Coordinates of C-alpha atoms and ligand atoms in Angstrom, one line a residue:
Chain A
X1 CA 22.0 15.4 41.1
X2 CA 19.4 17.1 43.5
X3 CA 16.5 15.1 44.6
X4 CA 15.6 13.0 41.6
X5 CA 11.9 11.9 41.6
X6 CA 12.5 9.1 39.2
X7 CA 15.6 7.2 38.7
X8 CA 16.2 4.5 35.7
X9 CA 19.4 2.2 36.1
X10 CA 20.8 -0.4 34.0
X11 CA 17.4 -0.7 32.0
X12 CA 17.1 -3.5 29.3
X13 CA 14.1 -4.4 27.6
X14 CA 13.6 -7.4 25.4
X15 CA 10.8 -8.0 22.8
X16 CA 11.0 -11.5 23.0
X17 CA 14.8 -12.4 22.7
X18 CA 15.4 -9.0 20.7
X19 CA 16.9 -6.5 23.2
X20 CA 15.5 -3.3 22.5
X21 CA 17.1 -1.2 25.4
X22 CA 20.5 -1.6 26.2
X23 CA 21.5 -0.5 29.8
X24 CA 19.9 2.9 29.9
X25 CA 20.7 5.2 33.1
X26 CA 18.5 8.4 33.3
X27 CA 17.1 10.1 36.0
X28 CA 14.8 13.1 36.2
X29 CA 14.8 15.9 38.7
X30 CA 11.3 17.1 40.3
X31 CA 9.5 19.1 37.7
X32 CA 10.6 20.5 34.7
X33 CA 10.8 19.0 30.9
X34 CA 12.9 16.4 29.8
X35 CA 12.8 15.9 25.8
X36 CA 13.7 12.5 24.5
X37 CA 14.9 12.7 20.7
X38 CA 16.3 10.3 18.3
X39 CA 15.7 8.5 15.3
X40 CA 12.6 6.2 14.5
X41 CA 13.2 3.0 16.1
X42 CA 15.7 4.1 18.4
X43 CA 13.8 3.1 21.6
X44 CA 11.9 6.2 22.7
X45 CA 8.5 5.0 23.3
X46 CA 9.8 1.6 24.6
X47 CA 11.3 3.6 27.2
X48 CA 8.8 5.8 28.5
X49 CA 6.3 3.1 28.3
X50 CA 8.6 1.0 30.6
X51 CA 8.0 3.8 33.1
X52 CA 4.5 3.5 34.0
X53 CA 4.5 -0.1 33.2
X54 CA 2.4 -0.3 29.9
X55 CA 4.6 -3.1 28.7
X56 CA 2.6 -5.2 31.1
X57 CA -0.2 -5.2 28.6
X58 CA 1.9 -7.0 26.0
X59 CA 3.0 -10.5 26.1
X60 CA 6.7 -11.6 25.7
X61 CA 8.0 -8.4 26.9
X62 CA 10.9 -8.6 29.4
X63 CA 12.0 -5.6 31.8
X64 CA 15.2 -5.7 34.0
X65 CA 17.1 -2.9 35.9
X66 CA 16.1 -0.3 38.5
X67 CA 13.2 1.8 38.3
X68 CA 13.0 4.0 41.7
X69 CA 10.3 6.4 41.7
X70 CA 9.9 8.7 44.8
X71 CA 12.2 6.0 46.4
X72 CA 9.9 3.0 45.5
X73 CA 10.9 0.1 43.1
X74 CA 8.2 0.4 40.1
X75 CA 8.7 -3.1 39.2
X76 CA 8.3 -4.5 42.6
X77 CA 6.1 -7.5 42.8
X78 CA 3.9 -5.5 45.3
X79 CA 3.6 -2.3 43.3
X80 CA 0.0 -1.5 42.5
X81 CA 0.3 -0.6 38.6
X82 CA -3.4 1.1 38.9
X83 CA -2.1 3.4 41.6
X84 CA 1.4 3.9 39.9
X85 CA -0.3 5.1 36.6
X86 CA -2.6 7.7 38.7
X87 CA 1.1 9.1 39.5
X88 CA 2.7 8.7 36.1
X89 CA 0.1 9.7 33.7
X90 CA 0.5 9.2 29.8
X91 CA -0.6 11.2 26.7
X92 CA -0.4 9.4 23.5
X93 CA 0.7 10.1 19.9
X94 CA -2.9 10.1 18.4
X95 CA -5.7 12.4 20.3
X96 CA -7.8 9.8 21.8
X97 CA -10.6 11.1 23.9
X98 CA -13.2 8.4 24.8
X99 CA -16.5 8.6 22.7
X100 CA -18.3 10.6 25.8
X101 CA -18.7 14.3 26.3
X102 CA -15.6 16.6 27.3
X103 CA -16.7 16.8 30.8
X104 CA -17.1 13.2 31.4
X105 CA -13.8 12.7 29.5
X106 CA -11.9 15.0 32.0
X107 CA -13.9 13.5 35.0
X108 CA -13.2 9.8 34.0
X109 CA -9.8 9.6 36.1
X110 CA -11.6 11.3 39.0
X111 CA -14.5 8.9 39.0
X112 CA -12.8 5.7 38.6
X113 CA -10.8 7.0 41.7
X114 CA -14.0 6.9 43.4
X115 CA -14.6 10.8 43.9
X116 CA -18.3 11.1 44.0
X117 CA -18.7 15.0 45.1
X118 CA -20.1 16.6 41.9
X119 CA -18.7 20.1 43.3
X120 CA -15.1 18.7 43.6
X121 CA -15.3 16.9 40.4
X122 CA -16.4 20.5 38.7
X123 CA -13.6 22.1 39.9
X124 CA -11.0 19.6 39.0
X125 CA -12.4 19.6 35.8
X126 CA -12.3 23.2 35.3
X127 CA -8.7 23.2 36.7
X128 CA -7.3 20.5 34.3
X129 CA -9.1 22.1 31.2
X130 CA -7.6 25.4 32.4
X131 CA -3.8 24.1 32.7
X132 CA -4.3 22.2 29.4
X133 CA -5.0 25.6 27.9
X134 CA -8.3 24.6 26.2
X135 CA -10.8 25.6 28.9
X136 CA -11.9 28.9 26.8
X137 CA -12.4 26.9 23.9
X138 CA -14.6 24.2 25.4
X139 CA -16.1 25.7 28.2
X140 CA -19.7 26.0 26.3
X141 CA -19.6 22.6 24.8
X142 CA -18.6 20.7 27.7
X143 CA -21.6 18.0 27.2
X144 CA -20.8 17.8 23.7
X145 CA -18.9 14.6 22.6
X146 CA -15.2 15.3 22.8
X147 CA -15.0 13.5 19.3
X148 CA -16.8 16.4 17.7
X149 CA -13.7 18.9 18.8
X150 CA -10.8 19.8 16.4
X151 CA -7.6 17.3 16.7
X152 CA -5.6 19.8 18.4
X153 CA -8.6 20.6 21.1
X154 CA -8.7 16.6 21.5
X155 CA -5.3 16.1 22.1
X156 CA -5.5 19.2 25.0
X157 CA -8.7 17.6 26.1
X158 CA -6.6 14.2 26.4
X159 CA -4.0 15.8 28.3
X160 CA -6.6 17.6 30.7
X161 CA -7.8 14.1 31.4
X162 CA -4.5 13.1 32.4
X163 CA -3.8 16.1 34.6
X164 CA -7.1 15.8 36.3
X165 CA -5.8 13.0 38.4
X166 CA -2.9 14.8 39.3
X167 CA 0.1 13.0 38.4
X168 CA 3.5 13.4 39.8
X169 CA 4.9 12.6 36.2
X170 CA 3.5 13.4 32.9
X171 CA 4.8 11.0 30.0
X172 CA 3.8 12.5 26.4
X173 CA 4.8 10.4 23.3
X174 CA 5.1 12.4 20.4
X175 CA 1.6 14.6 21.3
X176 CA 2.2 16.8 18.4
X177 CA 3.2 14.9 15.8
X178 CA -0.4 14.3 14.4
X179 CA -1.4 17.9 14.6
X180 CA -0.9 21.1 12.7
X181 CA 1.5 23.5 13.5
X182 CA -1.2 25.8 15.3
X183 CA -2.4 23.2 17.4
X184 CA 1.5 21.8 18.0
X185 CA 2.1 25.6 19.4
X186 CA -0.9 25.4 21.6
X187 CA 0.3 22.0 23.1
X188 CA 3.6 23.7 23.6
X189 CA 1.9 26.4 25.7
X190 CA 0.2 24.0 27.5
X191 CA 3.4 22.2 28.5
X192 CA 4.9 25.5 29.5
X193 CA 2.1 26.4 31.4
X194 CA 2.5 23.3 33.6
X195 CA 6.4 22.8 33.7
X196 CA 6.9 24.3 37.2
X197 CA 4.0 21.7 38.4
X198 CA 4.8 18.3 36.8
X199 CA 7.7 16.5 35.9
X200 CA 7.4 16.2 32.2
X201 CA 8.9 13.7 29.9
X202 CA 8.3 14.1 26.0
X203 CA 9.3 12.1 23.1
X204 CA 9.5 14.2 19.8
X205 CA 10.8 14.2 16.5
X206 CA 10.5 17.9 16.3
X207 CA 14.0 19.1 17.4
X208 CA 13.1 22.6 17.4
X209 CA 10.3 21.8 19.6
X210 CA 12.5 20.2 21.9
X211 CA 14.8 23.3 21.8
X212 CA 12.0 25.3 22.6
X213 CA 10.3 23.8 25.5
X214 CA 12.9 21.4 27.2
X215 CA 15.1 22.1 30.2
X216 CA 17.2 19.0 29.2
X217 CA 17.4 16.9 26.1
X218 CA 18.4 13.0 25.9
X219 CA 19.2 11.6 22.7
X220 CA 18.7 7.9 21.9
X221 CA 20.0 5.7 19.3
X222 CA 19.5 2.0 18.4
X223 CA 18.4 1.7 22.0
X224 CA 21.2 3.5 23.8
X225 CA 21.1 6.3 25.5
X226 CA 23.9 8.6 23.7
X227 CA 24.0 11.6 25.9
X228 CA 21.8 13.8 27.9
X229 CA 22.6 17.5 28.6
X230 CA 20.9 20.8 29.4
X231 CA 18.9 21.3 26.2
X232 CA 21.0 24.4 25.1
X233 CA 24.1 22.5 25.5
X234 CA 23.0 19.5 23.4
X235 CA 22.0 21.4 20.6
X236 CA 24.9 24.0 20.7
X237 CA 27.9 21.7 21.7
X238 CA 27.0 18.0 21.6
X239 CA 29.3 15.8 23.8
X240 CA 29.0 12.9 21.1
X241 CA 29.5 12.7 17.6
X242 CA 26.6 10.9 16.8
X243 CA 24.4 13.6 18.5
X244 CA 26.1 16.1 16.5
X245 CA 25.5 14.3 13.5
X246 CA 21.5 13.8 14.2
X247 CA 21.1 17.3 15.1
X248 CA 22.6 18.4 11.9
X249 CA 20.7 16.3 10.0
X250 CA 23.1 13.5 8.7
X251 CA 20.8 10.8 9.5
X252 CA 17.6 9.7 11.0
Chain B
X1 CA -2.1 15.3 -35.3
X2 CA -5.0 13.2 -36.8
X3 CA -3.9 10.0 -35.4
X4 CA -4.0 11.6 -31.9
X5 CA -7.6 13.0 -32.5
X6 CA -8.8 9.7 -33.6
X7 CA -7.2 7.7 -30.9
X8 CA -8.8 10.2 -28.2
X9 CA -12.3 10.1 -30.1
X10 CA -12.2 6.2 -30.0
X11 CA -13.2 4.2 -27.1
X12 CA -10.4 2.4 -25.8
X13 CA -10.2 -1.1 -24.4
X14 CA -10.2 0.2 -21.0
X15 CA -13.4 1.9 -21.3
X16 CA -15.2 -0.9 -23.0
X17 CA -13.9 -3.4 -20.3
X18 CA -15.3 -0.7 -17.7
X19 CA -18.7 -0.6 -19.4
X20 CA -18.8 -4.6 -19.7
X21 CA -18.1 -4.7 -15.8
X22 CA -20.7 -2.1 -15.2
X23 CA -23.3 -3.8 -17.3
X24 CA -22.8 -7.0 -15.4
X25 CA -23.1 -5.5 -11.8
X26 CA -25.9 -3.4 -12.8
X27 CA -27.8 -6.7 -14.4
X28 CA -27.2 -8.4 -11.2
X29 CA -28.3 -5.7 -9.1
X30 CA -31.6 -5.0 -11.2
X31 CA -32.3 -8.7 -10.8
X32 CA -31.7 -9.0 -7.1
X33 CA -34.1 -5.7 -6.9
X34 CA -36.8 -7.7 -9.0
X35 CA -36.7 -10.6 -6.7
X36 CA -36.9 -8.7 -3.5
X37 CA -40.0 -6.7 -5.1
X38 CA -41.8 -9.8 -6.2
X39 CA -41.3 -11.5 -3.1
X40 CA -42.7 -8.3 -1.4
X41 CA -45.6 -8.0 -3.7
X42 CA -46.3 -11.5 -3.6
X43 CA -46.6 -11.8 0.1
X44 CA -48.2 -8.7 0.4
X45 CA -50.8 -9.5 -2.1
X46 CA -51.7 -12.9 -0.8
X47 CA -51.5 -11.6 2.9
X48 CA -53.7 -8.8 2.2
X49 CA -56.4 -11.0 0.9
X50 CA -57.2 -12.0 3.9
X51 CA -58.6 -8.4 4.7
X52 CA -59.7 -7.4 1.4
X53 CA -60.8 -10.4 -0.3
X54 CA -61.9 -12.6 2.6
X55 CA -63.4 -9.7 4.5
X56 CA -61.7 -10.5 7.8
X57 CA -61.2 -7.5 10.1
X58 CA -57.7 -6.7 10.8
X59 CA -58.1 -6.0 14.6
X60 CA -59.8 -9.2 15.1
X61 CA -57.0 -10.7 13.1
X62 CA -54.2 -9.2 15.1
X63 CA -56.1 -9.8 18.6
X64 CA -58.3 -12.6 18.1
X65 CA -57.0 -15.2 20.6
X66 CA -58.6 -18.2 18.9
X67 CA -56.9 -19.9 15.8
X68 CA -59.4 -22.3 14.1
X69 CA -59.3 -21.5 10.6
X70 CA -61.4 -24.4 9.4
X71 CA -64.2 -23.6 11.1
X72 CA -66.7 -20.8 11.9
X73 CA -67.0 -19.3 15.3
X74 CA -70.6 -18.4 17.1
X75 CA -70.8 -15.0 15.3
X76 CA -70.5 -17.1 12.0
X77 CA -67.2 -15.6 11.2
X78 CA -63.8 -17.9 10.9
X79 CA -61.8 -18.0 13.9
X80 CA -58.6 -16.6 12.6
X81 CA -57.0 -14.9 16.0
X82 CA -53.6 -14.8 15.6
X83 CA -52.6 -13.0 18.9
X84 CA -51.4 -16.5 20.3
X85 CA -48.8 -16.8 17.7
X86 CA -47.8 -13.3 17.7
X87 CA -47.5 -13.5 21.6
X88 CA -45.4 -16.9 21.3
X89 CA -43.2 -15.6 18.9
X90 CA -42.4 -12.2 20.6
X91 CA -42.1 -14.1 23.9
X92 CA -39.8 -16.6 22.8
X93 CA -37.7 -13.9 20.6
X94 CA -37.5 -11.4 23.9
X95 CA -36.8 -14.2 26.4
X96 CA -33.9 -16.0 24.2
X97 CA -32.5 -12.5 23.8
X98 CA -32.5 -11.4 27.2
X99 CA -31.4 -14.8 28.2
X100 CA -28.4 -14.7 25.5
X101 CA -27.2 -11.4 25.9
X102 CA -25.2 -11.6 29.2
X103 CA -23.6 -14.9 28.1
X104 CA -22.8 -13.3 25.0
X105 CA -21.3 -10.3 26.4
X106 CA -19.3 -12.2 29.0
X107 CA -18.1 -14.9 26.6
X108 CA -17.2 -11.9 24.1
X109 CA -15.2 -9.9 26.8
X110 CA -13.2 -13.2 28.1
X111 CA -12.2 -13.6 24.5
X112 CA -11.1 -10.4 23.6
X113 CA -10.0 -8.6 26.9
X114 CA -9.3 -11.1 29.4
X115 CA -7.7 -14.1 27.6
X116 CA -7.3 -13.2 23.7
X117 CA -4.9 -15.9 23.2
X118 CA -7.0 -18.8 24.4
X119 CA -10.3 -16.8 23.1
X120 CA -8.6 -16.7 19.5
X121 CA -7.2 -20.3 19.6
X122 CA -10.3 -22.0 21.2
X123 CA -13.5 -20.3 21.3
X124 CA -13.3 -18.7 18.2
X125 CA -13.3 -22.0 16.2
X126 CA -15.9 -23.3 18.7
X127 CA -18.3 -20.4 17.7
X128 CA -17.6 -20.5 14.3
X129 CA -18.7 -24.0 14.3
X130 CA -21.7 -23.7 16.6
X131 CA -23.0 -20.9 14.0
X132 CA -22.7 -23.0 11.3
X133 CA -25.0 -25.7 12.5
X134 CA -28.0 -26.5 10.8
X135 CA -30.9 -25.5 12.8
X136 CA -32.7 -29.0 12.7
X137 CA -29.8 -30.2 14.5
X138 CA -30.5 -27.8 17.3
X139 CA -34.1 -28.6 17.1
X140 CA -33.3 -32.4 17.4
X141 CA -31.5 -31.9 20.5
X142 CA -34.0 -29.7 21.7
X143 CA -36.4 -32.4 21.3
X144 CA -34.6 -35.2 22.7
X145 CA -32.9 -33.6 25.6
X146 CA -34.3 -30.1 26.7
X147 CA -38.1 -31.2 26.3
X148 CA -37.8 -34.2 28.5
X149 CA -35.7 -32.4 30.8
X150 CA -38.1 -29.5 31.4
X151 CA -40.8 -32.0 31.3
X152 CA -39.1 -33.9 34.5
X153 CA -38.6 -30.7 36.3
X154 CA -41.9 -28.8 35.5
X155 CA -44.4 -31.7 34.7
X156 CA -46.6 -31.5 31.7
X157 CA -45.3 -32.4 28.3
X158 CA -42.2 -30.1 28.5
X159 CA -43.3 -28.5 25.1
X160 CA -43.8 -24.7 25.3
X161 CA -42.2 -21.4 25.4
X162 CA -39.7 -22.5 27.8
X163 CA -38.3 -25.1 25.9
X164 CA -38.5 -23.0 22.7
X165 CA -36.5 -20.2 24.6
X166 CA -33.8 -22.7 25.4
X167 CA -33.2 -23.7 22.1
X168 CA -33.3 -20.3 20.6
X169 CA -31.1 -19.1 23.3
X170 CA -28.2 -21.9 22.4
X171 CA -28.8 -21.0 18.6
X172 CA -28.4 -17.4 18.6
X173 CA -25.7 -17.1 21.4
X174 CA -23.1 -18.0 19.0
X175 CA -24.3 -15.4 16.7
X176 CA -24.8 -12.6 18.9
X177 CA -21.3 -13.6 20.7
X178 CA -19.4 -13.6 17.4
X179 CA -20.9 -10.1 16.6
X180 CA -19.9 -8.6 19.9
X181 CA -16.6 -10.1 19.8
X182 CA -16.3 -8.5 16.3
X183 CA -17.4 -5.1 18.0
X184 CA -14.9 -5.5 20.9
X185 CA -12.5 -6.0 18.7
X186 CA -13.1 -2.8 16.8
X187 CA -12.9 -0.8 19.8
X188 CA -9.6 1.0 19.2
X189 CA -6.6 -0.3 21.1
X190 CA -5.6 3.3 22.5
X191 CA -9.1 3.4 24.5
X192 CA -7.7 0.6 26.4
X193 CA -4.3 2.0 26.9
X194 CA -5.6 5.4 27.8
X195 CA -8.0 4.3 30.3
X196 CA -5.4 2.1 31.9
X197 CA -2.7 5.0 31.6
X198 CA -4.8 6.9 34.0
X199 CA -5.3 4.5 36.7
X200 CA -8.1 2.5 35.6
X201 CA -8.1 -1.3 36.4
X202 CA -8.9 -3.7 33.7
X203 CA -12.3 -3.9 34.6
X204 CA -13.0 -0.5 35.1
X205 CA -11.5 0.0 31.6
X206 CA -13.8 -2.8 30.1
X207 CA -17.1 -1.5 31.4
X208 CA -16.4 2.3 31.6
X209 CA -14.7 2.6 28.2
X210 CA -14.7 -0.4 26.2
X211 CA -18.4 -1.9 26.4
X212 CA -19.5 2.1 26.7
X213 CA -17.9 2.5 23.3
X214 CA -19.1 -1.0 21.9
X215 CA -22.7 -0.4 22.9
X216 CA -24.2 0.5 19.5
X217 CA -22.4 -2.7 17.9
X218 CA -23.4 -4.7 21.0
X219 CA -27.1 -3.5 20.5
X220 CA -27.0 -4.6 16.7
X221 CA -25.9 -7.9 17.7
X222 CA -28.6 -8.4 20.2
X223 CA -31.1 -7.1 17.5
X224 CA -29.6 -9.3 14.9
X225 CA -30.0 -12.3 17.4
X226 CA -33.4 -11.5 17.8
X227 CA -34.2 -11.2 14.0
X228 CA -32.8 -14.7 14.0
X229 CA -34.8 -16.0 16.8
X230 CA -38.0 -14.5 15.3
X231 CA -37.6 -15.9 11.6
X232 CA -36.6 -19.4 13.1
X233 CA -39.1 -22.3 12.1
X234 CA -37.8 -25.6 12.1
X235 CA -36.0 -26.0 15.5
X236 CA -39.0 -23.9 17.4
X237 CA -41.5 -26.1 16.0
X238 CA -40.0 -29.1 17.0
X239 CA -40.1 -28.1 20.7
X240 CA -42.9 -25.4 21.2
X241 CA -45.8 -27.9 21.2
X242 CA -47.7 -25.9 18.4
X243 CA -50.7 -25.7 19.8
X244 CA -52.5 -22.1 18.7
X245 CA -53.6 -21.2 21.9
X246 CA -52.6 -18.4 24.3
X247 CA -49.4 -19.5 26.4
X248 CA -50.7 -20.0 29.9
X249 CA -47.5 -19.9 31.5
X250 CA -43.8 -20.8 30.1
X251 CA -44.3 -24.6 30.2
X252 CA -47.6 -25.2 28.7
X253 CA -47.8 -25.9 24.6
X254 CA -47.8 -22.7 22.6
X255 CA -46.9 -21.8 18.9
X256 CA -45.2 -19.3 16.9
X257 CA -45.9 -17.6 13.7
X258 CA -43.3 -19.5 12.0
X259 CA -44.4 -23.0 13.4
X260 CA -48.0 -22.6 12.6
X261 CA -47.1 -21.5 9.3
X262 CA -45.0 -24.4 8.3
X263 CA -47.2 -26.7 10.0
X264 CA -50.3 -25.5 8.1
X265 CA -49.1 -24.3 4.5
X266 CA -49.4 -27.8 3.0
X267 CA -52.7 -28.4 4.3
X268 CA -54.5 -25.8 2.5
X269 CA -55.5 -24.9 -1.1
X270 CA -54.1 -21.9 -2.8
X271 CA -56.3 -19.2 -3.0
X272 CA -58.7 -20.6 0.0
X273 CA -59.3 -18.2 3.0
X274 CA -57.5 -20.8 5.3
X275 CA -54.5 -20.2 3.1
X276 CA -54.4 -16.5 2.7
X277 CA -54.4 -16.5 6.4
X278 CA -51.3 -18.3 6.3
X279 CA -49.7 -15.7 4.0
X280 CA -50.9 -12.8 6.6
X281 CA -48.7 -14.5 8.9
X282 CA -45.7 -14.6 6.5
X283 CA -46.5 -10.7 6.0
X284 CA -46.4 -10.2 9.6
X285 CA -43.0 -12.0 9.8
X286 CA -41.7 -10.1 6.6
X287 CA -42.5 -6.7 8.2
X288 CA -41.2 -7.7 11.5
X289 CA -37.7 -8.4 9.7
X290 CA -37.8 -5.2 7.9
X291 CA -38.2 -3.4 11.4
X292 CA -35.6 -5.3 13.0
X293 CA -33.5 -4.2 9.9
X294 CA -34.3 -0.6 10.5
X295 CA -33.9 -0.8 14.1
X296 CA -30.3 -2.1 13.2
X297 CA -29.7 0.6 10.6
X298 CA -31.0 3.5 13.2
X299 CA -28.5 1.8 15.9
X300 CA -25.6 2.2 13.3
X301 CA -26.6 5.7 12.3
X302 CA -26.6 6.8 16.1
X303 CA -23.4 5.3 16.5
X304 CA -21.7 6.9 13.9
X305 CA -22.9 10.4 14.8
X306 CA -20.8 10.0 18.2
Ligands
ATP1 N1 5.5 -4.6 20.5 C1 6.9 -4.7 19.7 N2 7.5 -6.0 19.3 C2 8.7 -6.2 18.9 N3 9.4 -5.3 18.8 C3 9.1 -3.7 18.9 C4 7.7 -3.6 19.6 N4 7.6 -2.4 19.6 C5 8.6 -1.6 19.3 N5 9.8 -2.8 19.0 C6 11.0 -2.7 18.4 O1 11.6 -1.8 19.4 C7 12.5 -1.0 18.7 C8 12.2 0.6 19.4 O2 11.0 0.9 18.9 P1 10.4 2.0 19.6 O3 8.7 2.3 19.1 O4 10.6 2.3 21.1 O5 10.9 3.2 18.9 P2 10.7 4.8 18.7 O6 12.0 5.6 19.3 O7 9.6 5.3 19.7 O8 10.5 5.1 17.4 P3 9.6 6.2 16.8 O9 9.9 7.4 16.5 O10 9.4 5.9 15.5 O11 8.3 6.3 17.2 C9 12.1 -0.8 17.2 O12 13.2 -1.6 16.7 C10 10.9 -1.7 17.0 O13 11.1 -2.3 15.8
MG2 MG1 7.7 5.9 19.1

């Protein structure tokens, strides 16, 4: 495997005593889109939240294994989680802009990082909104509350908010499952737009979405990684029977 | 066929029950409405008698600085200037709210963001307990602890605006805190998560996102606390000194609308001018609580719009 930006080895995760991830080994090459699919409760969200240490916020979660990001151990005691999350950004299922203006939302990450120069912020906000393919729709309402936008627009603004701080990795947990097909399609376009600039890991229940946009697809079940293959391969000639069953709709 | 028609035309049991339920709720509603209207009517008619029956000038009343309803002044008119009490009430209300706000927000942040476990287990019950303590207890503690303490530090009698502020601060703090806690808890979890997920520190997430999202609710909590402070009678009366004079400083005896009202109402005869002016004070209190209510409504509306 050529130059992985992120490798995770022997990952186990416990909610209390319950083991929710069993020995996951996955690595991610730089750039491109990896889709994570699998039935509900298979541990997809659990896995990607472990990557940017979101589980730190929950009591009683234990993570073991090796997480190496650009040669650094994510779970080392010396890791600055704040800095880490600037490099590994995350977008959630529910579109969730802050109750501020569109502009302030996208500028948020820059401002908290200490950026004061208005011109720089302006430029980066515009760039992020363009990358997220929502600029044309919001450029005239930048000072209006982001909550007045449609759900699809809100989600793309949320993506722009994350892109504005220029992370290396973008984690998306079912970003389109709360949206209508047209909006979902726009989000997909957005992701296609930026696939060459970011390493994207997306959880999705929508298998045709995974097959449309991703380079590789990983199939999770019951806290196990069943297989990871180039997307086309996984959907046409899966190695595992379980994958075959899932993609042909036999369970899950 | 006829049977079906009959059963369709007849009122069913469910409909009857529904009618019965509706009648009861309507009756309750009308009763409450009547009570509210008659309170307003009563207080307003009595309170306005000062101006219409007793011919006291409205502005003299609101801005006069001498309160001595039983004697006439040098101009031959009764000395009923309510400014000292109005000033006292507003001073104590605003000061106690100013002091209580940072404490309330700080405690609420601790309880919801920093240590939710400890907050829910220990602080929450304590605060709920404090909310329920009768005001006379606060007044009594104020009288036996706060007043002597202030006397020993600032001299004088110890009675005054400062003592009133301290007592009211303690009294409204739990109310404002628990309302602020509710507001912070209602800020969606995903605001916290998404702030952290783009590299905010916990503190940045709190004061840049959570507090901002919670601002309307926090303002409501403060106004609510002020309304409570403004209307509080007993506890304040025990520590404020009840001298109907303009407060010279924070530690000189002063008075509030409520304290003069409760002190005086038993000593006057219904229908007399001395009695009417007390009703006017009550009317001012009523109007103020109405204003506080309206402010809370407006804040709520503004919060929704976002
Ligand atoms: N906070 C939690 N505490 C305890 N168990 C949890 C917690 N969150 C998730 N789990 C459990 O961990 C397992 C994996 O859940 P996870 O949310 O990662 O699944 P998922 O693949 O993302 O499912 P979905 O497709 O429904 O989002 C499930 O069995 C779930 O019940
Ligand atoms: Mg999930």
